[in-house]
PDB file of C-alpha atoms in Angstrom:
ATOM      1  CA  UNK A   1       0.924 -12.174 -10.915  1.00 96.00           C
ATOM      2  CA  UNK A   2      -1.409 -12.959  -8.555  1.00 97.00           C
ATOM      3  CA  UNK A   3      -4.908 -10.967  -8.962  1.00 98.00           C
ATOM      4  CA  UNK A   4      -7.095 -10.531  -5.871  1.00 98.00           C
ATOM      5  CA  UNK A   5     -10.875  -9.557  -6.778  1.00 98.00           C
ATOM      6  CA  UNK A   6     -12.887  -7.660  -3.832  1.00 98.00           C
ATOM      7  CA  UNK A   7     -16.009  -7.895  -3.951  1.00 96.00           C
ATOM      8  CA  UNK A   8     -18.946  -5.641  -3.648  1.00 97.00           C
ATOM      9  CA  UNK A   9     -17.015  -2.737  -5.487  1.00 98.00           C
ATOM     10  CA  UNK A  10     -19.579  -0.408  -3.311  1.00 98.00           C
ATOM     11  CA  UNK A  11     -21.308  -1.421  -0.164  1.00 98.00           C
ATOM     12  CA  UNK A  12     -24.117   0.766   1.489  1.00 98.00           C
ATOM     13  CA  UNK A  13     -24.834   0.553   5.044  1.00 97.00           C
ATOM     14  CA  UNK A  14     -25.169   2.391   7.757  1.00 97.00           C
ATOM     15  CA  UNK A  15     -23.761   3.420  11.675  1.00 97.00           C
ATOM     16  CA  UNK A  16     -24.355   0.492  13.807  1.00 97.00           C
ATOM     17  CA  UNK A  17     -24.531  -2.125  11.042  1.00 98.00           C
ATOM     18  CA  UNK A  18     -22.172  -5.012  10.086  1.00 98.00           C
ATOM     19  CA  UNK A  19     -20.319  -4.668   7.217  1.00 98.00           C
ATOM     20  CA  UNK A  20     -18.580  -8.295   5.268  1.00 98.00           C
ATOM     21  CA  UNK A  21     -16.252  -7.330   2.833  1.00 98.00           C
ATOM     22  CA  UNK A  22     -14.953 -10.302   0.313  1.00 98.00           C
ATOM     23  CA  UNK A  23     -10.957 -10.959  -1.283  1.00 98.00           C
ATOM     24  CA  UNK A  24     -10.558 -13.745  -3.504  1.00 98.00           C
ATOM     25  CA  UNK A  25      -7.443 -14.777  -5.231  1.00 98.00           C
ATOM     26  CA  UNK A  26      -7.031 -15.996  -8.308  1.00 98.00           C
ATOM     27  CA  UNK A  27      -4.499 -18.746  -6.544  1.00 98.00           C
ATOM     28  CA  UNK A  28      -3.445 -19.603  -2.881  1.00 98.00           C
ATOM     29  CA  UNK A  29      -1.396 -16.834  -1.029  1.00 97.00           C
ATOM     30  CA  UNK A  30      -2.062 -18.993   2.687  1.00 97.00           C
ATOM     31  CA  UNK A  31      -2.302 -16.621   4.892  1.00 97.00           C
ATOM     32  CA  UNK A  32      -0.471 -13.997   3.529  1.00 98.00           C
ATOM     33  CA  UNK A  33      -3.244 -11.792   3.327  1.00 98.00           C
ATOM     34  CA  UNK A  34      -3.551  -8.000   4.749  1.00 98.00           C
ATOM     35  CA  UNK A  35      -6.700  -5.241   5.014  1.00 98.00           C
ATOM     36  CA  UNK A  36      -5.802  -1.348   4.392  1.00 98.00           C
ATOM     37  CA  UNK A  37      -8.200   1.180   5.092  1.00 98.00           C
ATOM     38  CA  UNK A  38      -8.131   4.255   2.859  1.00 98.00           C
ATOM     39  CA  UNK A  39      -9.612   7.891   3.151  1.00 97.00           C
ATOM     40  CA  UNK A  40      -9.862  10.732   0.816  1.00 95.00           C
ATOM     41  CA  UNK A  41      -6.649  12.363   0.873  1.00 95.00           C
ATOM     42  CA  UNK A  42      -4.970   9.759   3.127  1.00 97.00           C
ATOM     43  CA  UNK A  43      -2.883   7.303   2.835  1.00 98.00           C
ATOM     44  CA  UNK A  44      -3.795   3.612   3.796  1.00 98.00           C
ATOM     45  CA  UNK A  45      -3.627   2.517   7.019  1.00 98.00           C
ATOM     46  CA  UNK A  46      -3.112  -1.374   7.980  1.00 98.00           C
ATOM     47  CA  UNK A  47      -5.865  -2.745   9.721  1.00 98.00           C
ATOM     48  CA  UNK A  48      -5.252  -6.423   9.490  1.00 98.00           C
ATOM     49  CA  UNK A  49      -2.448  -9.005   8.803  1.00 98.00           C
ATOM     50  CA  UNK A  50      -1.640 -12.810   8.077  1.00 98.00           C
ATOM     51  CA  UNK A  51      -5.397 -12.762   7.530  1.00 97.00           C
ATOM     52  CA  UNK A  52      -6.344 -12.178  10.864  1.00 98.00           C
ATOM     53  CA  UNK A  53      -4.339 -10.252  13.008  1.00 98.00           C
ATOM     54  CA  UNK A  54      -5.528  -6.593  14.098  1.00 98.00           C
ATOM     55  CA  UNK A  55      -2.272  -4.173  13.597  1.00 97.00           C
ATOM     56  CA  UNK A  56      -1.465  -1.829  16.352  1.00 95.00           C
ATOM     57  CA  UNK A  57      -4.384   0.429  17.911  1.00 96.00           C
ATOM     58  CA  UNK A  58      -6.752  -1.287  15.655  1.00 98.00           C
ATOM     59  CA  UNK A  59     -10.332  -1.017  17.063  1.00 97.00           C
ATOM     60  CA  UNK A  60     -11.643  -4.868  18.061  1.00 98.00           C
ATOM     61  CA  UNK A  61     -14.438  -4.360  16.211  1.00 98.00           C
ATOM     62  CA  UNK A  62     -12.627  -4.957  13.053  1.00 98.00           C
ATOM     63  CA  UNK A  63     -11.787  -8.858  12.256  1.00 98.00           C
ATOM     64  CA  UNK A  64     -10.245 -10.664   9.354  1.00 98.00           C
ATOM     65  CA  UNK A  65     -10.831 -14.563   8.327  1.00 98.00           C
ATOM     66  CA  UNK A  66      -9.814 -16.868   5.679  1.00 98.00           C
ATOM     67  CA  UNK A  67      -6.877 -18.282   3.994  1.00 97.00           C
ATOM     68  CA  UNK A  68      -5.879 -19.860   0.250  1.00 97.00           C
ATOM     69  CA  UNK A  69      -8.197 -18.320  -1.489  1.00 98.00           C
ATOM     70  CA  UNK A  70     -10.855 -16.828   0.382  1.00 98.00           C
ATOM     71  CA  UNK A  71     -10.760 -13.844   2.688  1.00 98.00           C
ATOM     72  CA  UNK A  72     -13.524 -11.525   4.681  1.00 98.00           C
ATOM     73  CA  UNK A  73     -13.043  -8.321   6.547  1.00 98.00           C
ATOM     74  CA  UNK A  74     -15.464  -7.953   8.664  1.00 98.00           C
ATOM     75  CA  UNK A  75     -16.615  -4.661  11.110  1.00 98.00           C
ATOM     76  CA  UNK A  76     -19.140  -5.816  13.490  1.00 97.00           C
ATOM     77  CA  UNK A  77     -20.825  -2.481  14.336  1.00 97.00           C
ATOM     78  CA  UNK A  78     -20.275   0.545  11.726  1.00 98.00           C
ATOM     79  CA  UNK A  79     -18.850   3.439  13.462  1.00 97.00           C
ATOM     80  CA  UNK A  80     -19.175   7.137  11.606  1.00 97.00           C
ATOM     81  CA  UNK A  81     -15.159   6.589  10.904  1.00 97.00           C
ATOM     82  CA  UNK A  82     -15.452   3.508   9.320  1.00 98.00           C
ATOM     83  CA  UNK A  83     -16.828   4.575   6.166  1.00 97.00           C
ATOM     84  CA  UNK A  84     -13.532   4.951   3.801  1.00 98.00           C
ATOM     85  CA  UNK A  85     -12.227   2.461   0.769  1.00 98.00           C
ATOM     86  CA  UNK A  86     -10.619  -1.238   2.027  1.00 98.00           C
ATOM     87  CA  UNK A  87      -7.895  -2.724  -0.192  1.00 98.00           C
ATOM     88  CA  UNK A  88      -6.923  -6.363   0.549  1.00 98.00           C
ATOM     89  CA  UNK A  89      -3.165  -7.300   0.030  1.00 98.00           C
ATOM     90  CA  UNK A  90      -1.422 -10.441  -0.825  1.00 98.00           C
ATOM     91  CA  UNK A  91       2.469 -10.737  -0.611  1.00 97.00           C
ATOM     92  CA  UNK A  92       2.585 -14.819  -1.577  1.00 97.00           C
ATOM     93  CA  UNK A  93       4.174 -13.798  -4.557  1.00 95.00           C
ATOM     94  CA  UNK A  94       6.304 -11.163  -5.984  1.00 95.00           C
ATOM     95  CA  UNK A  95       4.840  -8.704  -6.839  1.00 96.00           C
ATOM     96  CA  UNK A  96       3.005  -7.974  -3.979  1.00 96.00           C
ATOM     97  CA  UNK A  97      -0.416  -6.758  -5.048  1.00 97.00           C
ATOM     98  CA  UNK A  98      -3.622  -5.046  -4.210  1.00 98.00           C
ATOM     99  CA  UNK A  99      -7.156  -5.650  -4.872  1.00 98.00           C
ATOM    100  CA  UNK A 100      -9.179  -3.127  -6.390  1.00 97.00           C
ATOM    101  CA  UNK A 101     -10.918  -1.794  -3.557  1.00 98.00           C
ATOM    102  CA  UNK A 102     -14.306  -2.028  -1.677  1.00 98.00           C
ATOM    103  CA  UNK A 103     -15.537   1.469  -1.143  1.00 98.00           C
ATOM    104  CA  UNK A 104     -17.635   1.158   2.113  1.00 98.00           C
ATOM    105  CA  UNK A 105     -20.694   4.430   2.082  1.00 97.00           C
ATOM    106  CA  UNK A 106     -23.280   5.730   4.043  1.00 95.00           C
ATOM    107  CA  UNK A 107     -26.219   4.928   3.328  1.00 93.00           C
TER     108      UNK A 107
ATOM    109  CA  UNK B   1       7.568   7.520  16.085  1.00 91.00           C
ATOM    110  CA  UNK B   2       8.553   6.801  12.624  1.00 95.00           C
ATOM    111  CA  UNK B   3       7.220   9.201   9.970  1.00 97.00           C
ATOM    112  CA  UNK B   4       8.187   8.964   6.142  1.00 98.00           C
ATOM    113  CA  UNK B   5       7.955  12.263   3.641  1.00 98.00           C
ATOM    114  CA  UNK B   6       8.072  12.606   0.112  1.00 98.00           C
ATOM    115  CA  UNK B   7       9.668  15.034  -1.914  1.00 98.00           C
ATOM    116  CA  UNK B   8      10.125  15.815  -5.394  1.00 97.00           C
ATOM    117  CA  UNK B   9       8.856  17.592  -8.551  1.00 97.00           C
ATOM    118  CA  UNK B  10       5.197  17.781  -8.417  1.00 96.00           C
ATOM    119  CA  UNK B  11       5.330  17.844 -12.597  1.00 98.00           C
ATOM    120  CA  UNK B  12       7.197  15.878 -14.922  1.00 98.00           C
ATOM    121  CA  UNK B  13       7.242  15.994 -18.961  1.00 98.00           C
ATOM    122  CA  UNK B  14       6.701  12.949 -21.231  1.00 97.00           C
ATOM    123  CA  UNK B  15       9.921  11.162 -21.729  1.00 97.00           C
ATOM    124  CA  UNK B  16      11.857  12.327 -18.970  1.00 98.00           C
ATOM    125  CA  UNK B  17      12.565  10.457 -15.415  1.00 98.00           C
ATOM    126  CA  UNK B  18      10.524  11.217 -11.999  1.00 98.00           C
ATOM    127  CA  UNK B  19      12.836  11.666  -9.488  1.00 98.00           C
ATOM    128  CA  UNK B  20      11.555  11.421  -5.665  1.00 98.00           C
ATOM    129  CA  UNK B  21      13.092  10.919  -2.552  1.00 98.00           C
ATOM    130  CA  UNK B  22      11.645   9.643   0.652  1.00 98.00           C
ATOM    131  CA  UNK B  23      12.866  11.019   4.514  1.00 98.00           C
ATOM    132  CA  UNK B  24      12.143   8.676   7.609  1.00 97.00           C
ATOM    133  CA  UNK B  25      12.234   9.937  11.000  1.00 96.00           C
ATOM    134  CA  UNK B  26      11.834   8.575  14.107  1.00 94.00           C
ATOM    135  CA  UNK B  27      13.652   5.562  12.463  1.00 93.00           C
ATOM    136  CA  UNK B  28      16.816   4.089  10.430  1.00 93.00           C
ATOM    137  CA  UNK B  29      16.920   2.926   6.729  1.00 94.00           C
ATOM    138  CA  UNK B  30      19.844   0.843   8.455  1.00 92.00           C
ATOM    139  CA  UNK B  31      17.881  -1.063  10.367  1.00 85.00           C
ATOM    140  CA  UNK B  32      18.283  -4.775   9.111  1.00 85.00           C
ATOM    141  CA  UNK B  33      14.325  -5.185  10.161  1.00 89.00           C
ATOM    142  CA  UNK B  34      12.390  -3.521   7.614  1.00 95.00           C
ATOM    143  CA  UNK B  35      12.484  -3.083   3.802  1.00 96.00           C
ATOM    144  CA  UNK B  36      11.496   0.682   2.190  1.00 97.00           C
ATOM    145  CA  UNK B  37       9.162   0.657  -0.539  1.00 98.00           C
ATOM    146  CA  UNK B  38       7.467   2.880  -2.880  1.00 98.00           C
ATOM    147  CA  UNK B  39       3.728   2.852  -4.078  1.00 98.00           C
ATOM    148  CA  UNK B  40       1.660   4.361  -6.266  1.00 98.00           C
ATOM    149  CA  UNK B  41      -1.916   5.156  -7.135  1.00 98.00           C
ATOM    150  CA  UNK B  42      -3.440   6.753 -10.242  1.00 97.00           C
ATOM    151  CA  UNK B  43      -6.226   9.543  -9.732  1.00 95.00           C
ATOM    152  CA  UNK B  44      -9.165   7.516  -8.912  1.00 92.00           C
ATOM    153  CA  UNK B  45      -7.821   4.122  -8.854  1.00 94.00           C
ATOM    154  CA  UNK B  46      -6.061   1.562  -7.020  1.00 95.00           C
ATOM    155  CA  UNK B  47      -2.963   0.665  -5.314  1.00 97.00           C
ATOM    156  CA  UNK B  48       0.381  -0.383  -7.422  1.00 97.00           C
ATOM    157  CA  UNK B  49       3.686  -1.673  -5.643  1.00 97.00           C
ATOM    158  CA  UNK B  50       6.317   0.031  -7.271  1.00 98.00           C
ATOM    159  CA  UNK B  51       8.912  -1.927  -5.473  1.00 97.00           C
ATOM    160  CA  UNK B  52      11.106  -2.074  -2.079  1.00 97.00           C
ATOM    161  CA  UNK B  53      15.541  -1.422  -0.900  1.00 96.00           C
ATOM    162  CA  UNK B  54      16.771  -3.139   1.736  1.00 94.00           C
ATOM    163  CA  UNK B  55      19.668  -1.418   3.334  1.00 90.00           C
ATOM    164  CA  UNK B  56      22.286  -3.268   1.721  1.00 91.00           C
ATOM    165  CA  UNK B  57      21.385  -2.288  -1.437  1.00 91.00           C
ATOM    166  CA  UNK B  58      19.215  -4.972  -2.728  1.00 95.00           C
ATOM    167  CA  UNK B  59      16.186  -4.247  -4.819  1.00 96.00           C
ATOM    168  CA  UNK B  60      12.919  -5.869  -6.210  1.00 96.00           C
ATOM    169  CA  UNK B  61      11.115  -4.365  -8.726  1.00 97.00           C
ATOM    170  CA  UNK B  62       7.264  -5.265  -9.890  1.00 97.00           C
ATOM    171  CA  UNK B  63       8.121  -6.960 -13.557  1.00 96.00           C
ATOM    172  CA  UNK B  64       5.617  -4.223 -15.214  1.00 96.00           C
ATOM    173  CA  UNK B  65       7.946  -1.532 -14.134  1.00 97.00           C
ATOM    174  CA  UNK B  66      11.016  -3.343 -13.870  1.00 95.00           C
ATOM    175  CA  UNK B  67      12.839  -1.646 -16.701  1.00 96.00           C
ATOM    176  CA  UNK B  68      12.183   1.885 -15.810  1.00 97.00           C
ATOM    177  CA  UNK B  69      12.566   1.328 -11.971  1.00 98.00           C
ATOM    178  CA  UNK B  70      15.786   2.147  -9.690  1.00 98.00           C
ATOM    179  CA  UNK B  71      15.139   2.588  -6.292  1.00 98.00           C
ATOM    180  CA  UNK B  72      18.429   3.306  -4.082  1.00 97.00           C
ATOM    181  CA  UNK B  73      19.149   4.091  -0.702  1.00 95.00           C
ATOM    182  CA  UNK B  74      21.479   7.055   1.342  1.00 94.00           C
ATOM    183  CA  UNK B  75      21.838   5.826   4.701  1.00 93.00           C
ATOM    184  CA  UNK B  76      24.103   8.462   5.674  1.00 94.00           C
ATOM    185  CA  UNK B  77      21.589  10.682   4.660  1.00 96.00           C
ATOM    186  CA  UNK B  78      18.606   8.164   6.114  1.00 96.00           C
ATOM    187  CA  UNK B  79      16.680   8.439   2.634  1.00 97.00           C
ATOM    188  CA  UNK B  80      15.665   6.373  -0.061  1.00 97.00           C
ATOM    189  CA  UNK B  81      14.639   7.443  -3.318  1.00 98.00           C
ATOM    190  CA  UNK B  82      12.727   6.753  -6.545  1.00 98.00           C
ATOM    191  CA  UNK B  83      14.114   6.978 -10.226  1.00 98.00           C
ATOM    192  CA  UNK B  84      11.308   5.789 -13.095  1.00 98.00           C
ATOM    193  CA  UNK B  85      12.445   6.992 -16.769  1.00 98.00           C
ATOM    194  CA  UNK B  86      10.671   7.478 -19.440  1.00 97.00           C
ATOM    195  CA  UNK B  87       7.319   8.324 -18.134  1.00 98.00           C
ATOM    196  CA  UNK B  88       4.150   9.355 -20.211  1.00 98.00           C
ATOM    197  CA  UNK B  89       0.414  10.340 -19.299  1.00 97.00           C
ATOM    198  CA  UNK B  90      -0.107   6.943 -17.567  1.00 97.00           C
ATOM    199  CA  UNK B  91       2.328   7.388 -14.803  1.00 98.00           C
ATOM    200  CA  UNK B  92       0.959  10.212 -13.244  1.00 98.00           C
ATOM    201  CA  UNK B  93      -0.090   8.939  -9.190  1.00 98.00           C
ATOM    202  CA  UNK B  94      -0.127   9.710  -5.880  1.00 98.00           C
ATOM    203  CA  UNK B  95       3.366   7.941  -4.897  1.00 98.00           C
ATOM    204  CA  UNK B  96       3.861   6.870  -1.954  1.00 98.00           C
ATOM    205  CA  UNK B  97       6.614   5.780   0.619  1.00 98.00           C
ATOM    206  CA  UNK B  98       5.783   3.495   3.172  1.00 98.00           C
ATOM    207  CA  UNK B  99       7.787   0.706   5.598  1.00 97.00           C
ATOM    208  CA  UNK B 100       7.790  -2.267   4.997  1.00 95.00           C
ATOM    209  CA  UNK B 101       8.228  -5.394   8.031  1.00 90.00           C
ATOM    210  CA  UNK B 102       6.039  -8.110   6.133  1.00 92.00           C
ATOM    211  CA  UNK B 103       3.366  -5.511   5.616  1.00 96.00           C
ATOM    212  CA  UNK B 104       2.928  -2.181   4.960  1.00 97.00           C
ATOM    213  CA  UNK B 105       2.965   0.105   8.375  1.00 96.00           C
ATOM    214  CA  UNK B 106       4.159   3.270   8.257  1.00 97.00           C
ATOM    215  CA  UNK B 107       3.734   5.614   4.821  1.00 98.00           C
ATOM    216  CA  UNK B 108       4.438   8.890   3.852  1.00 98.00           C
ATOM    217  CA  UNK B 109       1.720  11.174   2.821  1.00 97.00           C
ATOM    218  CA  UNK B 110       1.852  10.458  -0.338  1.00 98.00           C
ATOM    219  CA  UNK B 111       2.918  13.147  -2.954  1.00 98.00           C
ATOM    220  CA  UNK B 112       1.533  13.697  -6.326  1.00 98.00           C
ATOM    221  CA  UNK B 113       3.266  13.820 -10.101  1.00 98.00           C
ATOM    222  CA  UNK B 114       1.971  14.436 -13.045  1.00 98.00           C
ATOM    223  CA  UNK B 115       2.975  13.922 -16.446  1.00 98.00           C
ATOM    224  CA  UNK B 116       2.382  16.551 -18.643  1.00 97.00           C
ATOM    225  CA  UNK B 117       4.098  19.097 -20.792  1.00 95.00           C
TER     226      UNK B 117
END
């Protein structure tokens, strides 16, 4: 199974700042690679797939980049919405599976 | 617009099998485009894929869960459903069905079970 490690398990920022969010793998899944957004009570919402295509009505100022190994979500300018957990995705290899999470707060 | 809904016992006992179904709208199970698949996520924790019915029948089920798993599909009815046996403590989650055309983009609230007697 593959086993995708986000990284920072918390990040702190605030309105208006940029916020980098990190997905490794712990082998190549190319570019199948996909960003959920999460908030309480919710479910998760795609935001981004094959790595770096926005899904539908997703704002521009979310952006994903990588592929093999390495992947970063990135929101250019925090909006008060924004702040929610992020799950990366891989579906390389059966079974499809998540990361752990980044939860993304205000600071 | 395609919406998905769970349904099913909010409470299970240890031992016995969790039984939910999921309705779409706004869509077809039928629909050779898409595969139907059912998540999960524990109080507090991450995201687990459960596993996914096309609408000819065929199944694939996450190896961890494989043995407990059935997931089956009612066209006529335009449902699919989830059948995990045996459950204890450790399957009690938010479960989830969601769409599936490469990636996850439509889901169902999600509804929670909990194992308990």
């Amino acid at each position: 199974e593959i086993v995708l490690t986000q990284s920072p398990a918390t990040l702190s920022l605030s309105p208006g700042e940029r916020a980098t969010l990190s997905c490794r793998a712990s082998q190549s899944v190319s570019s199948y690679l996909a960003w959920y957004q999460q908030k309480p009570g919710q479910a998760p919402r795609l935001l981004i797939y094959d790595a770096s295509n926005r899904a539908t009505g997703i704002p521009a100022r979310f952006s994903g980049s990588g592929s093999g190994t390495d992947f970063t979500l990135t929101i250019s300018s925090l909006e008060p919405e924004d702040f929610a957990v992020y799950y990366c995705q891989q579906r390389s290899n059966w079974p499809n599976t998540f990361g752990q999470g980044t939860k993304l707060e205000i600071k | 617009q395609v919406q998905l809904q769970e349904s099913g016992p909010g409470l299970v006992k240890p031992s016995e099998t969790l039984s939910l179904t999921c309705t779409v709208s706004g869509g077809s199970v039928s629909s050779g485009s898409y595969y139907w698949s059912w998540i999960r996520q524990p109080p507090g924790k991450g995201l687990e894929w459960i596993g996914y019915i096309y609408y000819s029948g065929s199944t694939n089920y996450n190896p961890s869960l494989k043995s407990r798993v059935t997931i089956s599909v009612d066209t006529s009815k335009n449902q699919f459903s989830l059948k995990l046996s045996s459950v204890t403590a450790a399957d009690t989650a938010v479960y989830y069905c969601a769409r599936e055309k490469q990636w996850l983009d439509y889901w169902g609230q999600g509804t929670l079970v909990t194992v308990s007697s």
